[in-house]
């Protein structure tokens, strides 16, 4: 397009004609884009942590259950794969067989309902969210360990401490009470108190004995490389087992976590559009003013034989330039902000509220290139559409009338 | 050959409940290379006639020919092309695009026409020289005097050698000395480039520069004088 050169020059110079107005508008766009991306990065970071921790505490990336366990998560529905079976594939980073049952834990003073996890601490080392070395006291040593590791918060509630005994009560497959005393050997801390309250860890063999279930477990969990990409792992597991068991990806096991991801994507789009709408009023207003101020010269250009389409193009180029500069500034600002917050943001002041949702008290904003691209696309595409009306208006000026404004 | 021919042009404006005949059966023929002054008191119909000839506006009835081509029935887009390629315009004020320098303003029309950059540069520098503004090449209109601005406008109007140059009260905002100098420039360009000039004015002094003087009143041509004979 041979006219592009002259239109671009006119657009560029007109953009800087009213420095103040352009600068203000640029700041608004930059701040808007920053808000789009930074807030998205914050929420992404939060959701990411929630999911990673959710997966670590509960499902693993892929799980195997007895199909009936999903409706009735009790020991009556064990998984038919013995703890002795082994899995071997490059997709599998770690795997473990667990007994997971609801139970009641009691100290001399208090009782609480918890989820009891009978684990093999050796196999679980790379699956568990608990860093064994950081446990107050010690973590379980092996499957036959007779101790129990509970969350620090639960210990508080139960008014118990390392070295004291607690009683665990649950049901065996015949629905008879099965109970056993455990000595508290370790207290773990998690990023949220809710987790600390909910899970207690004991040796798998020990709990199997207590529940009188021999070698049975209730679930086998697998961890792969990245929770966002579990399909390959899922296929491997599917191939490795028969159809007497049900294989699930983490987002199927924990639909709450799974839907978080989708909700998140929807939220990002809505958030970006809402900010853009606020911006678009400023944008359209700025362009309208610019177009109105230039009635005469637009009339002149039309009189000299420039086509209305070129006037339209000129205003659109001007608007796109404005948006592009604002976008670059906003993206850089957001990037710089996120980079400077790599150490995480301490939100413990408000964390009590957030913990309800399973969020941690230190937030790590997570810059997502896709989100930056999405925000930029939305701004450019919607900005283009919003500019159409002022640009169209300018191109409809009648040269005779526009020139007559000279008086 | 005639540069402009108008046949029975009429244009009526409604103002309130009054019909104003801005053009009332105007018949006119202007030969190529002529230098015409169109004179009328304010409201006499000068602008309306120039706009009809320049393809900026269409008459209610009658025919307009420019360089032999009938233009009153052309589409908007064809009219824009006609203005771009065949006619040079000088208006009373606001002739220049504020964000462009003198030379860029002069090159503007050529640029829209699609003239290559090197040729544009060559022509614009030559014409800047011709109108005596070579030192103002890179200046923007806001930093030029009214007379200088009008000279740049004249340079732009003539630079691509149009058939016809239309100037609507080009001197109205100038003092009489500067106005005289601008008219000298018009005269010189008319002689050198042989373009046809039509200049609307109600200034007696300006009219003396014309080879042919056409007087209008209330949308009619009331007098048509060949001043060369005089
Ligand atoms: N757009 C319009 N609407 C209504 N009336 C108009 C319009 N344009 C011109 N007229 C009227 O038509 C008549 C001729 O106007 P025109 O502008 O052609 O005169 P002019 O000779 O150029 O006057 P001036 O010296 O003031 O520029 C005037 O009475 C004017 O009021
Ligand atoms: Mg007039």
XYZ file of C-alpha atoms and ligand atoms in Angstrom:
669
model
C 0.000 0.000 0.000
C 1.796 3.035 -1.287
C -0.102 5.480 0.922
C 0.965 3.796 4.127
C 4.084 5.905 4.400
C 2.315 9.234 4.381
C -0.553 7.979 6.562
C 1.898 6.625 9.094
C 3.818 9.882 9.185
C 0.637 11.894 9.668
C -0.611 9.505 12.354
C 2.690 9.538 14.209
C 3.038 13.303 14.190
C -0.587 13.865 15.089
C -0.142 11.503 17.996
C 2.498 13.763 19.528
C 0.727 16.961 18.701
C -1.071 17.100 21.996
C 1.718 15.797 24.226
C -0.227 16.046 27.407
C -3.274 14.229 26.196
C -1.241 11.498 24.540
C 0.951 11.037 27.600
C -2.025 10.757 29.893
C -3.679 8.261 27.602
C -0.455 6.277 27.292
C -0.128 6.136 31.068
C -3.707 4.957 31.343
C -3.146 2.222 28.787
C 0.160 1.191 30.349
C -1.330 1.020 33.830
C -4.365 -0.825 32.503
C -2.224 -3.376 30.719
C -0.012 -3.654 33.778
C -3.075 -4.337 35.904
C -4.304 -6.925 33.423
C -1.040 -8.818 33.393
C 0.118 -8.351 36.952
C -3.196 -9.287 38.512
C -3.384 -12.259 36.213
C 0.141 -13.264 37.213
C -0.808 -13.009 40.884
C -3.895 -15.120 40.476
C -2.057 -17.598 38.306
C 0.642 -17.898 40.920
C -1.957 -18.448 43.588
C -3.878 -21.054 41.647
C -0.689 -22.769 40.608
C 0.364 -23.144 44.198
C -3.051 -24.327 45.205
C -3.012 -26.967 42.537
C 0.554 -28.102 43.072
C -0.047 -28.410 46.765
C -3.438 -29.935 46.232
C -1.922 -32.526 43.978
C 0.897 -33.225 46.364
C -1.269 -33.602 49.399
C -3.921 -35.571 47.643
C -4.131 -36.971 44.215
C -0.705 -37.136 42.572
C -0.885 -36.547 38.849
C -2.595 -39.828 38.048
C -4.290 -42.217 40.441
C -5.639 -45.706 40.405
C -8.649 -46.668 42.519
C -11.187 -49.360 42.879
C -14.008 -48.029 40.688
C -16.363 -48.190 43.671
C -13.999 -46.212 45.877
C -14.967 -43.066 44.040
C -18.509 -43.231 45.391
C -17.655 -44.847 48.687
C -14.116 -43.970 49.735
C -13.785 -46.624 52.415
C -11.517 -49.546 53.057
C -14.261 -51.892 51.790
C -13.256 -50.840 48.307
C -9.554 -51.565 48.041
C -7.651 -51.277 44.830
C -6.873 -54.645 43.304
C -3.239 -53.855 42.619
C -0.993 -55.156 45.301
C 1.569 -52.934 46.886
C 4.183 -55.287 45.523
C 3.476 -54.630 41.869
C 6.007 -52.324 40.303
C 5.694 -49.752 37.558
C 8.511 -48.693 35.364
C 8.365 -46.098 32.629
C 10.273 -42.904 31.885
C 7.035 -40.939 32.204
C 6.715 -41.989 35.840
C 8.834 -39.850 38.096
C 7.567 -41.428 41.295
C 4.752 -43.663 42.396
C 3.407 -45.058 45.604
C 0.688 -47.214 46.979
C -1.360 -45.803 49.861
C -4.032 -46.608 52.317
C -6.265 -43.607 52.679
C -9.163 -43.773 55.096
C -11.235 -41.415 57.157
C -10.388 -41.670 60.847
C -10.779 -40.029 64.200
C -7.711 -38.963 66.151
C -7.938 -38.435 69.892
C -5.598 -37.098 72.498
C -6.393 -37.021 76.194
C -8.157 -33.752 75.614
C -9.567 -33.508 72.112
C -10.813 -35.529 69.156
C -10.798 -34.621 65.505
C -11.893 -36.178 62.245
C -8.968 -36.537 59.872
C -7.829 -38.300 56.754
C -5.390 -41.022 57.680
C -2.724 -41.843 55.133
C -0.862 -45.089 55.423
C 2.227 -44.606 53.321
C 5.562 -46.063 52.437
C 7.755 -43.090 53.359
C 10.564 -44.224 51.094
C 8.413 -44.323 47.988
C 6.574 -41.183 49.011
C 9.676 -39.042 49.489
C 9.314 -37.417 46.067
C 5.542 -37.297 46.054
C 4.746 -35.853 49.428
C 4.531 -32.137 50.034
C 6.358 -32.758 53.291
C 10.079 -32.218 53.324
C 11.165 -35.046 55.588
C 14.210 -33.184 56.890
C 12.196 -30.202 57.977
C 9.768 -32.138 60.090
C 9.856 -31.238 63.739
C 10.962 -34.473 65.433
C 11.296 -37.044 62.648
C 9.291 -38.282 59.705
C 8.275 -41.925 59.316
C 11.200 -44.161 58.495
C 9.568 -47.090 56.760
C 6.302 -48.792 56.109
C 6.455 -50.588 59.456
C 7.023 -47.426 61.465
C 4.850 -47.435 64.581
C 4.807 -43.662 64.944
C 2.450 -41.021 63.597
C 3.292 -37.672 62.010
C 0.652 -34.987 62.323
C 0.384 -31.338 61.394
C 1.613 -28.722 63.816
C -1.792 -27.103 63.907
C -3.544 -30.372 64.669
C -1.091 -30.959 67.501
C -2.083 -27.604 68.879
C -5.751 -28.392 68.691
C -5.269 -31.778 70.285
C -2.979 -30.221 72.859
C -0.486 -32.953 72.240
C 3.210 -32.946 71.404
C 6.062 -35.090 70.190
C 6.453 -38.142 72.362
C 2.821 -38.234 73.519
C 0.372 -40.872 72.427
C -2.791 -40.458 70.406
C -5.465 -42.960 69.461
C -6.620 -43.493 65.891
C -10.020 -44.959 65.284
C -11.403 -46.151 61.958
C -13.430 -48.977 60.440
C -12.223 -52.267 59.085
C -13.790 -53.850 55.955
C -16.496 -55.483 58.102
C -17.447 -52.093 59.499
C -16.040 -52.973 62.885
C -14.114 -50.423 64.866
C -10.405 -50.699 64.367
C -8.218 -48.647 66.641
C -4.671 -48.334 67.756
C -2.452 -46.085 69.772
C 0.368 -44.217 68.040
C 3.191 -42.209 69.453
C 3.535 -38.778 67.886
C 7.002 -38.805 66.381
C 6.917 -35.749 64.172
C 5.047 -32.534 63.473
C 4.962 -31.232 59.926
C 4.129 -27.779 58.736
C 2.334 -27.057 55.502
C 1.694 -23.795 53.730
C -1.859 -23.776 55.004
C -3.298 -24.652 58.343
C -6.143 -26.512 56.680
C -3.727 -29.133 55.403
C -2.021 -29.412 58.775
C -5.379 -30.124 60.350
C -6.535 -32.627 57.781
C -3.814 -35.196 57.209
C -2.010 -37.579 59.502
C 0.652 -40.004 58.270
C 1.380 -43.476 59.531
C 3.293 -46.467 58.197
C 1.397 -48.361 55.531
C 2.088 -51.835 56.978
C 1.128 -50.620 60.416
C -2.228 -49.302 59.298
C -2.857 -52.390 57.160
C -2.418 -54.465 60.293
C -4.685 -52.189 62.297
C -7.419 -52.361 59.653
C -6.897 -56.090 59.104
C -6.613 -55.734 55.345
C -3.434 -57.685 54.695
C -1.620 -56.228 51.731
C -4.454 -54.130 50.355
C -4.319 -50.437 49.645
C -6.937 -47.942 48.488
C -4.996 -46.032 45.893
C -1.882 -45.953 43.819
C -0.586 -42.513 42.926
C 1.796 -41.522 40.155
C 3.690 -38.311 39.651
C 5.023 -37.180 36.296
C 6.978 -34.178 35.170
C 4.367 -31.482 35.053
C 0.839 -31.426 36.303
C -0.294 -29.421 33.291
C 0.735 -32.214 30.966
C -0.467 -35.516 32.380
C -1.823 -37.137 29.219
C 1.297 -39.149 28.373
C 1.561 -40.400 31.932
C -2.129 -41.235 31.889
C -1.720 -43.329 28.734
C 1.194 -45.236 30.214
C -0.789 -46.096 33.328
C -3.832 -47.072 31.299
C -1.716 -49.525 29.355
C -0.148 -50.933 32.481
C -3.363 -51.926 34.254
C -6.480 -53.884 33.370
C -9.966 -52.496 33.522
C -10.770 -53.765 36.994
C -9.425 -50.459 38.258
C -10.239 -46.921 37.409
C -7.443 -44.614 36.288
C -7.907 -40.902 36.759
C -6.025 -37.748 36.054
C -5.712 -35.362 38.975
C -8.370 -33.046 37.704
C -10.803 -35.925 37.599
C -9.966 -37.070 41.112
C -10.185 -33.579 42.463
C -12.757 -31.808 40.396
C -12.495 -28.738 42.587
C -8.854 -28.286 41.688
C -9.516 -29.204 38.081
C -12.238 -26.640 37.692
C -9.933 -24.039 39.262
C -7.877 -24.116 36.097
C -10.863 -23.542 33.853
C -12.351 -20.930 36.138
C -8.967 -19.258 36.104
C -8.821 -19.062 32.328
C -12.315 -17.610 32.231
C -11.441 -15.177 34.980
C -8.392 -13.943 33.109
C -10.416 -13.170 30.002
C -13.157 -11.415 31.954
C -10.636 -9.415 33.956
C -8.771 -8.295 30.841
C -11.964 -7.294 29.094
C -13.285 -5.388 32.094
C -10.103 -3.324 32.326
C -10.161 -2.795 28.612
C -13.725 -1.484 28.739
C -12.625 1.118 31.263
C -9.741 2.041 28.990
C -11.838 2.151 25.874
C -13.855 5.116 27.127
C -10.660 7.108 27.418
C -9.451 5.892 24.068
C -12.618 6.681 22.174
C -12.867 10.043 23.894
C -9.275 10.930 23.029
C -9.778 9.991 19.412
C -13.081 11.839 19.196
C -11.442 14.976 20.509
C -8.519 14.591 18.142
C -10.814 14.078 15.179
C -12.988 17.005 16.162
C -10.002 19.318 16.541
C -8.797 18.415 13.086
C -11.995 18.990 11.147
C -10.348 21.590 8.939
C -7.249 19.698 7.995
C -9.221 16.535 7.413
C -11.484 18.603 5.157
C -8.394 19.948 3.444
C -6.983 16.497 2.802
C -10.321 15.363 1.406
C -10.536 18.481 -0.773
C -7.062 17.823 -2.119
C -8.265 14.423 -3.263
C -7.405 12.026 -0.460
C -9.978 9.236 -0.228
C -12.136 8.845 2.900
C -10.641 5.380 3.359
C -7.228 6.967 3.831
C -8.586 9.296 6.496
C -10.086 6.275 8.235
C -6.768 4.465 7.966
C -4.887 7.428 9.330
C -6.987 7.604 12.497
C -6.809 3.841 12.954
C -3.027 3.870 12.591
C -2.855 6.647 15.149
C -4.973 4.639 17.554
C -2.957 1.473 16.986
C 0.283 3.364 17.602
C -1.100 4.696 20.851
C -2.191 1.225 21.922
C 1.059 -0.412 20.850
C 3.222 2.004 22.801
C 0.936 1.625 25.809
C 1.074 -2.149 25.456
C 4.856 -2.265 25.306
C 5.108 -0.018 28.359
C 2.444 -1.968 30.248
C 3.976 -5.340 29.450
C 7.414 -4.181 30.486
C 6.054 -2.678 33.663
C 4.249 -5.915 34.521
C 7.320 -7.962 33.719
C 9.512 -5.742 35.874
C 7.046 -5.920 38.738
C 6.827 -9.689 38.625
C 10.610 -10.025 38.354
C 11.108 -7.814 41.378
C 8.681 -10.003 43.318
C 10.386 -13.309 42.594
C 10.916 -13.771 46.310
C 7.172 -13.944 46.748
C 4.727 -11.591 48.366
C 3.945 -12.125 52.001
C 0.203 -12.019 52.297
C 0.030 -13.536 55.759
C -1.937 -10.505 56.922
C -4.835 -11.559 54.752
C -3.824 -15.207 54.542
C -6.332 -16.396 57.136
C -9.061 -15.675 54.637
C -7.211 -17.113 51.686
C -6.347 -20.318 53.447
C -9.948 -21.302 53.212
C -9.366 -21.778 49.515
C -6.182 -23.678 50.075
C -3.917 -20.828 49.126
C -0.533 -20.296 50.667
C 0.461 -17.253 52.673
C 3.348 -16.367 50.391
C 2.262 -15.588 46.847
C 4.549 -16.091 43.891
C 3.203 -14.163 40.908
C 3.512 -16.231 37.796
C 4.056 -14.427 34.514
C 2.516 -16.354 31.694
C 3.591 -15.430 28.175
C 0.225 -16.638 26.928
C -1.511 -14.193 29.255
C 0.648 -11.339 27.996
C -0.181 -12.269 24.434
C -3.853 -12.607 25.292
C -3.949 -9.182 26.960
C -2.139 -7.615 24.020
C -4.455 -9.254 21.527
C -7.549 -8.161 23.412
C -6.277 -4.587 23.660
C -5.367 -4.423 19.979
C -8.450 -6.112 18.594
C -10.989 -4.394 20.844
C -9.037 -1.137 20.565
C -9.259 -1.380 16.812
C -13.004 -1.921 17.003
C -13.440 0.960 19.456
C -11.475 3.278 17.150
C -13.633 2.477 14.171
C -16.362 4.877 15.189
C -14.230 8.048 15.551
C -12.239 7.088 12.463
C -15.401 6.512 10.493
C -16.724 9.845 11.622
C -13.595 11.634 10.437
C -13.778 9.973 7.058
C -17.376 11.134 6.595
C -16.568 14.829 6.866
C -17.649 16.762 3.814
C -14.719 18.771 2.488
C -16.798 21.845 1.642
C -18.372 22.032 5.083
C -15.170 21.192 6.920
C -13.273 23.889 5.045
C -16.103 26.367 5.559
C -15.350 26.210 9.285
C -12.544 28.618 8.484
C -15.258 31.269 8.431
C -9.322 24.252 -26.105
C -11.430 25.222 -23.162
C -10.165 24.412 -19.689
C -13.553 24.929 -18.072
C -17.054 25.025 -19.474
C -20.219 25.564 -17.452
C -23.631 25.156 -19.025
C -26.683 26.544 -17.317
C -25.453 25.925 -13.787
C -27.980 26.342 -10.994
C -27.624 25.847 -7.278
C -30.178 26.870 -4.704
C -29.697 26.898 -0.930
C -32.537 27.027 1.544
C -32.034 29.422 4.383
C -34.988 29.334 6.743
C -37.980 29.660 4.485
C -36.057 31.548 1.831
C -34.557 30.068 -1.335
C -31.146 31.555 -2.100
C -29.991 31.222 -5.667
C -26.228 30.842 -5.220
C -25.880 30.005 -8.923
C -28.521 31.216 -11.299
C -28.142 29.830 -14.823
C -24.418 30.388 -15.100
C -22.889 29.867 -18.554
C -19.131 30.177 -18.771
C -16.205 29.051 -20.872
C -12.589 29.567 -19.892
C -9.790 28.885 -22.340
C -6.756 26.913 -21.358
C -3.945 28.965 -19.896
C -6.155 31.901 -19.019
C -5.858 33.943 -15.849
C -9.362 34.731 -14.595
C -10.543 36.760 -11.657
C -13.985 35.997 -10.372
C -15.274 38.942 -8.503
C -18.456 39.426 -6.559
C -19.527 40.989 -3.318
C -19.819 38.667 -0.353
C -22.568 36.130 -0.946
C -22.387 36.632 -4.705
C -21.718 32.973 -5.464
C -17.929 32.859 -6.026
C -17.251 29.946 -3.700
C -20.263 28.041 -4.949
C -19.079 28.375 -8.534
C -15.470 27.446 -7.736
C -16.646 24.423 -5.753
C -18.757 23.279 -8.682
C -15.844 23.679 -11.095
C -13.410 22.029 -8.673
C -15.595 19.002 -8.059
C -15.954 19.827 -4.374
C -19.690 20.204 -4.703
C -22.284 19.327 -7.308
C -24.723 21.783 -8.868
C -28.501 21.213 -8.771
C -28.656 21.373 -12.543
C -26.467 22.193 -15.486
C -23.212 20.728 -16.717
C -19.571 21.271 -15.780
C -16.661 20.262 -18.004
C -13.052 20.357 -16.928
C -10.488 19.811 -19.685
C -13.264 18.460 -21.860
C -14.450 15.894 -19.295
C -17.927 16.201 -17.849
C -17.613 16.166 -14.068
C -20.973 17.151 -12.551
C -22.223 13.570 -12.771
C -19.112 11.847 -11.451
C -19.154 9.672 -8.342
C -17.599 10.974 -5.119
C -14.587 8.768 -5.587
C -14.066 9.880 -9.208
C -14.379 13.484 -8.085
C -11.671 12.898 -5.492
C -9.443 11.509 -8.232
C -10.194 14.479 -10.452
C -9.259 16.904 -7.669
C -6.139 14.945 -6.927
C -4.828 14.758 -10.474
C -6.222 17.670 -12.450
C -6.832 20.561 -10.092
C -4.683 22.578 -7.738
C -6.415 24.306 -4.832
C -5.543 27.364 -2.810
C -7.993 28.267 -0.078
C -8.427 31.356 1.992
C -6.858 29.933 5.123
C -5.860 26.656 6.710
C -4.305 25.545 3.502
C -1.560 23.506 5.066
C -1.433 20.383 7.170
C -0.030 21.592 10.497
C 2.078 18.524 11.282
C 3.916 18.570 7.962
C 6.827 20.837 7.010
C 6.687 23.174 4.027
C 8.287 20.629 1.753
C 6.151 17.764 3.067
C 3.046 19.847 2.482
C 4.135 20.483 -1.074
C 4.860 16.791 -1.549
C 1.592 15.717 0.036
C -0.482 15.746 -3.151
C 2.265 14.037 -5.135
C 2.584 11.441 -2.411
C -1.115 10.649 -2.557
C -0.790 10.527 -6.324
C 1.927 7.927 -5.920
C 4.853 9.891 -7.312
C 8.174 8.245 -6.344
C 10.146 9.885 -3.530
C 13.119 11.038 -5.593
C 10.901 12.749 -8.149
C 8.839 14.338 -5.365
C 11.926 15.709 -3.738
C 13.299 17.115 -6.938
C 10.030 18.799 -7.864
C 9.305 20.164 -4.412
C 12.761 21.670 -4.053
C 12.462 23.273 -7.470
C 9.065 24.782 -6.702
C 10.201 25.993 -3.265
C 12.917 27.837 -5.091
C 10.457 29.212 -7.575
C 8.176 30.638 -4.876
C 11.226 31.947 -3.022
C 10.922 29.772 0.092
C 13.946 27.498 -0.239
C 15.083 28.425 3.257
C 11.786 27.364 4.817
C 11.912 23.801 3.522
C 11.761 22.184 6.983
C 9.529 24.636 8.722
C 6.044 23.815 9.915
C 3.135 26.124 9.047
C 2.815 27.444 12.603
C 6.258 28.993 12.245
C 5.514 30.748 8.955
C 3.864 34.074 8.233
C 0.475 34.159 6.533
C 2.079 35.189 3.249
C 4.626 32.397 3.462
C 1.891 29.880 4.199
C -0.070 31.016 1.139
C 3.064 30.741 -0.995
C 3.562 27.168 0.162
C -0.090 26.502 -0.682
C 0.431 27.969 -4.150
C 3.550 25.837 -4.575
C 1.564 22.737 -3.626
C -1.244 23.666 -6.011
C 1.086 24.095 -8.954
C 3.769 21.498 -8.289
C 2.162 18.619 -10.150
C 1.223 20.799 -13.123
C -2.558 20.591 -12.877
C -4.826 21.650 -15.733
C -6.479 24.100 -13.471
C -5.629 26.086 -10.365
C -8.557 27.340 -8.289
C -7.936 29.927 -5.607
C -10.770 31.079 -3.371
C -9.889 34.463 -1.879
C -6.236 33.493 -1.414
C -5.289 37.006 -0.326
C -8.153 37.725 2.040
C -6.034 37.264 5.147
C -2.976 39.102 3.829
C -1.973 42.761 3.972
C -2.074 44.521 0.637
C 1.659 44.380 0.027
C 1.866 40.642 0.652
C -1.336 40.178 -1.356
C 0.261 41.998 -4.286
C 3.348 39.799 -4.051
C 1.208 36.679 -4.054
C -0.625 37.932 -7.164
C 2.729 38.560 -8.844
C 3.587 34.962 -8.089
C 0.309 33.742 -9.593
C 0.923 35.804 -12.695
C 4.463 34.519 -13.065
C 3.422 30.918 -12.605
C 0.576 31.340 -15.075
C 2.989 32.593 -17.676
C 5.675 30.040 -17.005
C 3.594 26.913 -16.591
C 0.624 27.754 -18.750
C -1.852 26.375 -16.199
C -5.294 27.920 -16.120
C -5.924 30.066 -13.037
C -9.275 31.088 -11.599
C -9.042 33.361 -8.602
C -12.067 34.477 -6.628
C -11.803 37.801 -4.860
C -13.726 40.867 -3.898
C -10.605 42.987 -3.715
C -10.476 45.661 -6.435
C -6.698 45.731 -6.467
C -6.385 41.992 -7.009
C -8.692 42.141 -10.008
C -6.209 44.304 -11.881
C -3.864 41.317 -12.184
C -6.408 39.306 -14.191
C -6.379 38.827 -17.937
C -10.087 38.266 -17.779
C -12.434 39.618 -15.141
C -15.825 38.024 -14.487
C -18.194 39.857 -12.196
C -21.027 38.051 -10.453
C -23.982 39.284 -8.471
C -26.561 37.105 -6.732
C -25.455 34.009 -8.592
C -25.421 35.538 -12.064
C -22.586 36.652 -14.284
C -23.204 40.334 -14.802
C -20.010 41.420 -16.510
C -17.188 39.675 -18.427
C -14.220 41.853 -19.367
C -11.119 40.938 -21.341
C -8.518 43.101 -19.602
C -5.769 42.329 -22.092
C -7.548 44.523 -24.599
C -7.604 47.382 -22.147
N -24.060 25.586 2.730
C -24.864 26.639 2.511
N -26.097 26.674 3.073
C -26.928 27.700 2.878
N -26.619 28.750 2.139
C -25.409 28.807 1.551
C -24.472 27.760 1.704
N -23.359 28.054 1.020
C -23.599 29.249 0.453
N -24.832 29.700 0.746
C -25.420 30.930 0.294
O -25.278 31.010 -1.102
C -24.928 32.297 -1.470
C -23.630 32.280 -2.225
O -22.611 31.890 -1.352
P -21.084 31.842 -1.741
O -20.360 31.302 -0.576
O -20.942 31.107 -3.029
O -20.744 33.371 -1.950
P -19.305 34.041 -2.041
O -19.359 34.923 -3.192
O -18.249 33.018 -2.004
O -19.294 34.891 -0.726
P -18.055 35.250 0.215
O -17.382 36.419 -0.419
O -18.721 35.629 1.501
O -17.199 34.054 0.307
C -24.840 33.117 -0.196
O -26.072 33.855 -0.067
C -24.705 32.119 0.881
O -25.353 32.593 2.028
Mg -16.621 32.528 -0.704
